[in-house]
Phi, psi and omega in degrees: 000158183248030179060039176282163179289333182233134179293152178214160178223135174278139176247156180282166185301316181297319178295319178304310182290331173297322182287319183274343179058232181271357182283133176283164173302150182233138179251127175257128175262121182256144176226112184054039176083357179252148179290120180263329180200153173237126183244119181252331185233151177049051188302309183299314182293319179297317178293322177299319179289322182288325182232076183294000000 
């Protein structure tokens, strides 16, 4: 462990894809701890437009 506040465990790639199934990765944009936006598609382009 790296002395983080919360314990974590790395999982292998196969386990990751078993867990997400057919769902793509999702990006949550937080603002003061609240969800400001959820980005499901074209993540890189959307973030580039949001944060030029």
